[in-house]
Amino acid sequence: MSIASTDLFSLGLDDHDRLNKELGGGIPPGSIILVEGDYGAGKSAMSQRFTYGLCEEGHEVTYLSTELTVGSFLDQMHSLSYDMVDHILDEDVLFLHADIGESNALTGGDDQSDRKELLKRLMEAEVMWDADVIVIDTFDAILRNDPKFEALVRQNEERQAALEVISYFRDVISQGKCIMLTVDPSTLDEEAIGPFRAIADVFIELEMIEVGNDVRRQINVLRFAGMGEQVGDTIGFSVRSGTGIVIESRSVA
């Protein structure tokens, strides 16, 4: 069943690209959005496009990055023609950098004394959950660098660890908020990522396909609960400097 477009968080920029239209007019409040894709597939660009469009539509967004500082975030957004300076100054967006340390993978070491319980700190950072939409880019880096989660992985209890996080997320979205997670599935085991796939209201896969000498990107919409208008199941797109996300083509199931 579709819902009225007025009930959705519009992604805006209708005169700039067709992304909002292709995704049915926006994202439903009270939903978890999972965006998967390998390195270079466009996860960060897509989350930045969502963030800018939402802010332009008057929604408040928290953007947590495991890779970018506020300076590099603003530079990258500017390069995509998404000028976030005013939105930062007007406090429409709260940008946070997640310090996950030097390691970007499970260490396998025994000395965890200097490692932070990232998930615990994430859930205790009350201010970041105040926004309408919370974007975490990339979520898998937080999972892989959290010593408690890692310990459970070693005990083959990834699913239990994931369910504890999901319980917190459900409390957040029960307030009508949205949580958007970007994940590189090649970095996590199926037992760790499976529960997040199962509970995602919107599940999007970003894929890169080689066609001759070209690499084409596409959005595969695997699940879209609470959609507004019809949503395309496969949406071609590119990421262009000075323009941002550009919708290339579309096929409808």
mmCIF file of C-alpha atoms in Angstrom:
data_model
loop_
_atom_site.group_PDB
_atom_site.id
_atom_site.type_symbol
_atom_site.label_atom_id
_atom_site.label_comp_id
_atom_site.label_asym_id
_atom_site.label_seq_id
_atom_site.Cartn_x
_atom_site.Cartn_y
_atom_site.Cartn_z
ATOM 1 C CA MET A 1 0.000 0.000 0.000
ATOM 2 C CA SER A 2 1.340 3.413 -0.915
ATOM 3 C CA ILE A 3 1.137 6.351 1.429
ATOM 4 C CA ALA A 4 0.508 10.008 0.705
ATOM 5 C CA SER A 5 3.605 11.813 -0.528
ATOM 6 C CA THR A 6 2.965 14.526 2.077
ATOM 7 C CA ASP A 7 3.794 11.921 4.743
ATOM 8 C CA LEU A 8 7.241 11.273 3.265
ATOM 9 C CA PHE A 9 10.563 12.971 3.923
ATOM 10 C CA SER A 10 11.126 14.463 0.476
ATOM 11 C CA LEU A 11 14.641 14.225 -0.973
ATOM 12 C CA GLY A 12 13.978 17.423 -2.909
ATOM 13 C CA LEU A 13 16.083 18.796 -5.789
ATOM 14 C CA ASP A 14 13.373 17.992 -8.320
ATOM 15 C CA ASP A 15 14.805 20.606 -10.679
ATOM 16 C CA HIS A 16 18.339 19.188 -10.267
ATOM 17 C CA ASP A 17 17.906 15.435 -10.641
ATOM 18 C CA ARG A 18 15.116 12.853 -10.688
ATOM 19 C CA LEU A 19 16.196 10.866 -7.628
ATOM 20 C CA ASN A 20 13.268 11.919 -5.436
ATOM 21 C CA LYS A 21 10.773 11.049 -8.173
ATOM 22 C CA GLU A 22 12.450 7.709 -8.941
ATOM 23 C CA LEU A 23 12.235 6.790 -5.249
ATOM 24 C CA GLY A 24 8.525 7.516 -5.072
ATOM 25 C CA GLY A 25 8.643 11.019 -3.614
ATOM 26 C CA GLY A 26 10.829 10.475 -0.567
ATOM 27 C CA ILE A 27 11.540 8.170 2.360
ATOM 28 C CA PRO A 28 8.868 7.094 4.842
ATOM 29 C CA PRO A 29 9.203 8.420 8.416
ATOM 30 C CA GLY A 30 9.956 5.773 11.012
ATOM 31 C CA SER A 31 12.132 3.681 8.732
ATOM 32 C CA ILE A 32 15.594 2.165 8.595
ATOM 33 C CA ILE A 33 17.321 2.636 5.238
ATOM 34 C CA LEU A 34 20.178 0.277 4.399
ATOM 35 C CA VAL A 35 22.425 1.228 1.480
ATOM 36 C CA GLU A 36 24.900 -1.473 0.512
ATOM 37 C CA GLY A 37 27.696 -1.294 -2.000
ATOM 38 C CA ASP A 38 31.309 -2.245 -2.538
ATOM 39 C CA TYR A 39 34.123 0.302 -2.309
ATOM 40 C CA GLY A 40 33.629 2.986 -4.964
ATOM 41 C CA ALA A 41 29.994 2.147 -5.656
ATOM 42 C CA GLY A 42 28.828 5.609 -4.570
ATOM 43 C CA LYS A 43 27.566 5.049 -1.016
ATOM 44 C CA SER A 44 28.992 8.293 0.358
ATOM 45 C CA ALA A 45 27.840 10.328 -2.645
ATOM 46 C CA MET A 46 24.341 8.899 -2.292
ATOM 47 C CA SER A 47 24.189 9.590 1.462
ATOM 48 C CA GLN A 48 25.451 13.131 0.797
ATOM 49 C CA ARG A 49 22.779 13.626 -1.862
ATOM 50 C CA PHE A 50 20.118 12.424 0.599
ATOM 51 C CA THR A 51 21.479 14.766 3.276
ATOM 52 C CA TYR A 52 21.585 17.862 1.078
ATOM 53 C CA GLY A 53 18.132 17.260 -0.411
ATOM 54 C CA LEU A 54 16.570 16.654 2.997
ATOM 55 C CA CYS A 55 18.093 19.868 4.371
ATOM 56 C CA GLU A 56 16.865 21.799 1.339
ATOM 57 C CA GLU A 57 13.366 20.503 2.134
ATOM 58 C CA GLY A 58 13.557 21.773 5.723
ATOM 59 C CA HIS A 59 14.390 18.537 7.513
ATOM 60 C CA GLU A 60 17.097 18.265 10.158
ATOM 61 C CA VAL A 61 19.856 15.734 9.532
ATOM 62 C CA THR A 62 22.711 14.263 11.540
ATOM 63 C CA TYR A 63 25.561 13.020 9.324
ATOM 64 C CA LEU A 64 28.126 10.782 10.996
ATOM 65 C CA SER A 65 31.176 9.917 8.886
ATOM 66 C CA THR A 66 33.881 7.409 9.719
ATOM 67 C CA GLU A 67 36.152 8.863 7.040
ATOM 68 C CA LEU A 68 35.590 12.603 6.606
ATOM 69 C CA THR A 69 36.364 15.560 8.843
ATOM 70 C CA VAL A 70 34.034 18.548 8.659
ATOM 71 C CA GLY A 71 36.457 20.290 6.270
ATOM 72 C CA SER A 72 36.721 17.377 3.859
ATOM 73 C CA PHE A 73 32.953 16.845 4.124
ATOM 74 C CA LEU A 74 32.264 20.435 3.060
ATOM 75 C CA ASP A 75 34.860 20.180 0.271
ATOM 76 C CA GLN A 76 33.356 16.959 -1.048
ATOM 77 C CA MET A 77 29.817 18.323 -0.879
ATOM 78 C CA HIS A 78 30.901 21.476 -2.695
ATOM 79 C CA SER A 79 32.550 19.385 -5.430
ATOM 80 C CA LEU A 80 29.174 17.706 -5.988
ATOM 81 C CA SER A 81 27.399 21.083 -6.115
ATOM 82 C CA TYR A 82 25.757 20.424 -2.740
ATOM 83 C CA ASP A 83 26.665 23.561 -0.796
ATOM 84 C CA MET A 84 26.246 22.688 2.871
ATOM 85 C CA VAL A 85 27.881 25.735 4.480
ATOM 86 C CA ASP A 86 24.621 27.579 5.159
ATOM 87 C CA HIS A 87 22.941 24.411 6.406
ATOM 88 C CA ILE A 88 25.822 23.824 8.837
ATOM 89 C CA LEU A 89 25.657 27.437 10.040
ATOM 90 C CA ASP A 90 21.860 27.292 10.363
ATOM 91 C CA GLU A 91 22.192 24.001 12.290
ATOM 92 C CA ASP A 92 20.026 22.140 9.781
ATOM 93 C CA VAL A 93 22.720 19.491 9.725
ATOM 94 C CA LEU A 94 24.893 18.229 12.554
ATOM 95 C CA PHE A 95 28.128 16.788 11.153
ATOM 96 C CA LEU A 96 30.054 14.344 13.312
ATOM 97 C CA HIS A 97 33.337 12.577 12.634
ATOM 98 C CA ALA A 98 33.609 9.096 14.161
ATOM 99 C CA ASP A 99 37.142 8.540 15.403
ATOM 100 C CA ILE A 100 37.555 4.811 14.944
ATOM 101 C CA GLY A 101 41.322 4.827 15.350
ATOM 102 C CA GLU A 102 43.988 3.840 12.869
ATOM 103 C CA SER A 103 42.666 0.350 12.209
ATOM 104 C CA ASN A 104 39.874 -0.091 9.710
ATOM 105 C CA ALA A 105 39.431 -3.828 10.213
ATOM 106 C CA LEU A 106 39.112 -6.407 12.928
ATOM 107 C CA THR A 107 42.578 -6.590 14.451
ATOM 108 C CA GLY A 108 42.511 -10.023 15.973
ATOM 109 C CA GLY A 109 44.849 -8.745 18.682
ATOM 110 C CA ASP A 110 44.390 -9.240 22.400
ATOM 111 C CA ASP A 111 45.212 -5.725 23.589
ATOM 112 C CA GLN A 112 41.924 -3.821 23.476
ATOM 113 C CA SER A 113 42.794 -1.320 26.209
ATOM 114 C CA ASP A 114 43.064 1.642 23.847
ATOM 115 C CA ARG A 115 40.052 0.728 21.727
ATOM 116 C CA LYS A 116 36.727 2.457 22.193
ATOM 117 C CA GLU A 117 33.333 0.808 22.576
ATOM 118 C CA LEU A 118 32.042 2.608 19.517
ATOM 119 C CA LEU A 119 28.497 1.251 19.493
ATOM 120 C CA LYS A 120 28.018 2.106 23.165
ATOM 121 C CA ARG A 121 29.276 5.644 22.583
ATOM 122 C CA LEU A 122 27.106 5.935 19.495
ATOM 123 C CA MET A 123 23.948 5.046 21.393
ATOM 124 C CA GLU A 124 24.844 7.324 24.306
ATOM 125 C CA ALA A 125 25.420 10.378 22.066
ATOM 126 C CA GLU A 126 21.891 11.684 22.611
ATOM 127 C CA VAL A 127 22.295 14.866 20.571
ATOM 128 C CA MET A 128 22.950 12.971 17.337
ATOM 129 C CA TRP A 129 19.559 11.264 17.525
ATOM 130 C CA ASP A 130 17.591 14.529 17.800
ATOM 131 C CA ALA A 131 17.404 15.057 14.012
ATOM 132 C CA ASP A 132 14.641 13.873 11.678
ATOM 133 C CA VAL A 133 17.102 11.708 9.746
ATOM 134 C CA ILE A 134 20.357 10.194 11.026
ATOM 135 C CA VAL A 135 22.910 9.119 8.398
ATOM 136 C CA ILE A 136 25.805 6.839 9.409
ATOM 137 C CA ASP A 137 28.450 6.516 6.691
ATOM 138 C CA THR A 138 29.976 3.930 6.905
ATOM 139 C CA PHE A 139 28.307 1.770 9.528
ATOM 140 C CA ASP A 140 30.393 -1.339 8.855
ATOM 141 C CA ALA A 141 33.561 0.505 9.948
ATOM 142 C CA ILE A 142 31.988 1.124 13.357
ATOM 143 C CA LEU A 143 30.970 -2.508 13.713
ATOM 144 C CA ARG A 144 34.397 -3.798 12.690
ATOM 145 C CA ASN A 145 36.256 -1.525 15.080
ATOM 146 C CA ASP A 146 34.087 -1.979 18.148
ATOM 147 C CA PRO A 147 35.916 -4.354 20.538
ATOM 148 C CA LYS A 148 32.710 -5.658 22.123
ATOM 149 C CA PHE A 149 31.205 -6.464 18.736
ATOM 150 C CA GLU A 150 34.495 -8.051 17.695
ATOM 151 C CA ALA A 151 34.546 -10.222 20.812
ATOM 152 C CA LEU A 152 31.053 -11.476 20.000
ATOM 153 C CA VAL A 153 32.147 -12.165 16.423
ATOM 154 C CA ARG A 154 34.938 -14.368 17.789
ATOM 155 C CA GLN A 155 32.341 -16.259 19.797
ATOM 156 C CA ASN A 156 30.152 -16.620 16.696
ATOM 157 C CA GLU A 157 27.522 -14.396 18.312
ATOM 158 C CA GLU A 158 27.387 -11.681 15.634
ATOM 159 C CA ARG A 159 23.611 -11.967 15.368
ATOM 160 C CA GLN A 160 23.119 -11.297 19.077
ATOM 161 C CA ALA A 161 25.369 -8.239 18.878
ATOM 162 C CA ALA A 162 23.451 -6.953 15.865
ATOM 163 C CA LEU A 163 20.094 -7.461 17.568
ATOM 164 C CA GLU A 164 21.163 -5.285 20.514
ATOM 165 C CA VAL A 165 21.933 -2.412 18.129
ATOM 166 C CA ILE A 166 18.724 -3.004 16.183
ATOM 167 C CA SER A 167 16.679 -2.779 19.389
ATOM 168 C CA TYR A 168 18.064 0.713 19.960
ATOM 169 C CA PHE A 169 17.389 1.704 16.332
ATOM 170 C CA ARG A 170 13.778 0.563 16.671
ATOM 171 C CA ASP A 171 13.327 2.864 19.673
ATOM 172 C CA VAL A 172 14.637 5.779 17.610
ATOM 173 C CA ILE A 173 12.456 5.193 14.543
ATOM 174 C CA SER A 174 9.388 4.697 16.756
ATOM 175 C CA GLN A 175 9.551 8.495 17.150
ATOM 176 C CA GLY A 176 9.039 8.958 13.398
ATOM 177 C CA LYS A 177 12.729 9.439 12.650
ATOM 178 C CA CYS A 178 14.738 7.713 9.901
ATOM 179 C CA ILE A 179 18.122 6.030 10.194
ATOM 180 C CA MET A 180 20.214 5.584 7.055
ATOM 181 C CA LEU A 181 23.149 3.163 7.197
ATOM 182 C CA THR A 182 25.738 2.659 4.469
ATOM 183 C CA VAL A 183 27.570 -0.656 4.487
ATOM 184 C CA ASP A 184 30.251 -2.369 2.419
ATOM 185 C CA PRO A 185 28.972 -5.979 2.520
ATOM 186 C CA SER A 186 32.378 -7.399 1.582
ATOM 187 C CA THR A 187 33.755 -6.364 5.000
ATOM 188 C CA LEU A 188 31.192 -8.140 7.175
ATOM 189 C CA ASP A 189 30.179 -11.744 7.604
ATOM 190 C CA GLU A 190 26.617 -12.734 6.670
ATOM 191 C CA GLU A 191 25.718 -13.384 10.318
ATOM 192 C CA ALA A 192 26.613 -9.784 11.179
ATOM 193 C CA ILE A 193 24.905 -8.054 8.267
ATOM 194 C CA GLY A 194 21.912 -10.404 7.906
ATOM 195 C CA PRO A 195 19.840 -8.945 10.777
ATOM 196 C CA PHE A 196 20.234 -5.402 9.398
ATOM 197 C CA ARG A 197 19.097 -6.552 5.967
ATOM 198 C CA ALA A 198 16.119 -8.294 7.530
ATOM 199 C CA ILE A 199 14.844 -5.271 9.456
ATOM 200 C CA ALA A 200 15.561 -2.573 6.838
ATOM 201 C CA ASP A 201 12.361 -0.909 5.644
ATOM 202 C CA VAL A 202 14.231 0.422 2.626
ATOM 203 C CA PHE A 203 17.019 -1.798 1.280
ATOM 204 C CA ILE A 204 19.068 -0.392 -1.576
ATOM 205 C CA GLU A 205 22.061 -1.980 -3.284
ATOM 206 C CA LEU A 206 24.489 0.171 -5.255
ATOM 207 C CA GLU A 207 26.172 -1.816 -7.988
ATOM 208 C CA MET A 208 28.974 -1.154 -10.449
ATOM 209 C CA ILE A 209 28.746 -2.929 -13.813
ATOM 210 C CA GLU A 210 31.488 -3.009 -16.439
ATOM 211 C CA VAL A 211 30.161 -2.383 -19.936
ATOM 212 C CA GLY A 212 33.054 -2.443 -22.393
ATOM 213 C CA ASN A 213 35.515 0.130 -21.105
ATOM 214 C CA ASP A 214 32.867 1.918 -19.050
ATOM 215 C CA VAL A 215 31.779 1.341 -15.477
ATOM 216 C CA ARG A 216 28.095 2.015 -14.944
ATOM 217 C CA ARG A 217 26.427 2.425 -11.580
ATOM 218 C CA GLN A 218 22.927 1.428 -10.696
ATOM 219 C CA ILE A 219 20.583 1.502 -7.728
ATOM 220 C CA ASN A 220 18.851 -1.812 -7.128
ATOM 221 C CA VAL A 221 15.810 -1.262 -4.922
ATOM 222 C CA LEU A 222 15.458 -4.586 -3.112
ATOM 223 C CA ARG A 223 12.820 -3.425 -0.630
ATOM 224 C CA PHE A 224 10.851 -0.207 -0.190
ATOM 225 C CA ALA A 225 8.171 -0.446 2.503
ATOM 226 C CA GLY A 226 5.791 2.485 2.789
ATOM 227 C CA MET A 227 6.543 3.818 -0.685
ATOM 228 C CA GLY A 228 4.731 6.806 -2.064
ATOM 229 C CA GLU A 229 4.414 6.692 -5.856
ATOM 230 C CA GLN A 230 5.794 3.764 -7.845
ATOM 231 C CA VAL A 231 9.482 3.120 -7.201
ATOM 232 C CA GLY A 232 11.831 1.900 -9.922
ATOM 233 C CA ASP A 233 13.484 -1.433 -9.204
ATOM 234 C CA THR A 234 16.652 -0.566 -11.131
ATOM 235 C CA ILE A 235 17.826 3.036 -11.511
ATOM 236 C CA GLY A 236 20.966 3.928 -13.438
ATOM 237 C CA PHE A 237 23.015 6.804 -12.053
ATOM 238 C CA SER A 238 26.388 8.495 -12.195
ATOM 239 C CA VAL A 239 28.347 10.754 -9.867
ATOM 240 C CA ARG A 240 29.655 13.863 -11.624
ATOM 241 C CA SER A 241 31.964 16.524 -10.269
ATOM 242 C CA GLY A 242 30.198 19.884 -10.256
ATOM 243 C CA THR A 243 26.794 18.243 -10.655
ATOM 244 C CA GLY A 244 26.402 15.481 -8.086
ATOM 245 C CA ILE A 245 24.130 12.485 -8.559
ATOM 246 C CA VAL A 246 22.717 12.199 -12.074
ATOM 247 C CA ILE A 247 19.936 9.712 -12.880
ATOM 248 C CA GLU A 248 20.776 7.968 -16.149
ATOM 249 C CA SER A 249 17.960 5.525 -16.829
ATOM 250 C CA ARG A 250 15.222 3.531 -15.211
ATOM 251 C CA SER A 251 13.344 0.274 -15.607
ATOM 252 C CA VAL A 252 10.195 -0.474 -13.660
ATOM 253 C CA ALA A 253 9.228 -3.917 -12.415
#
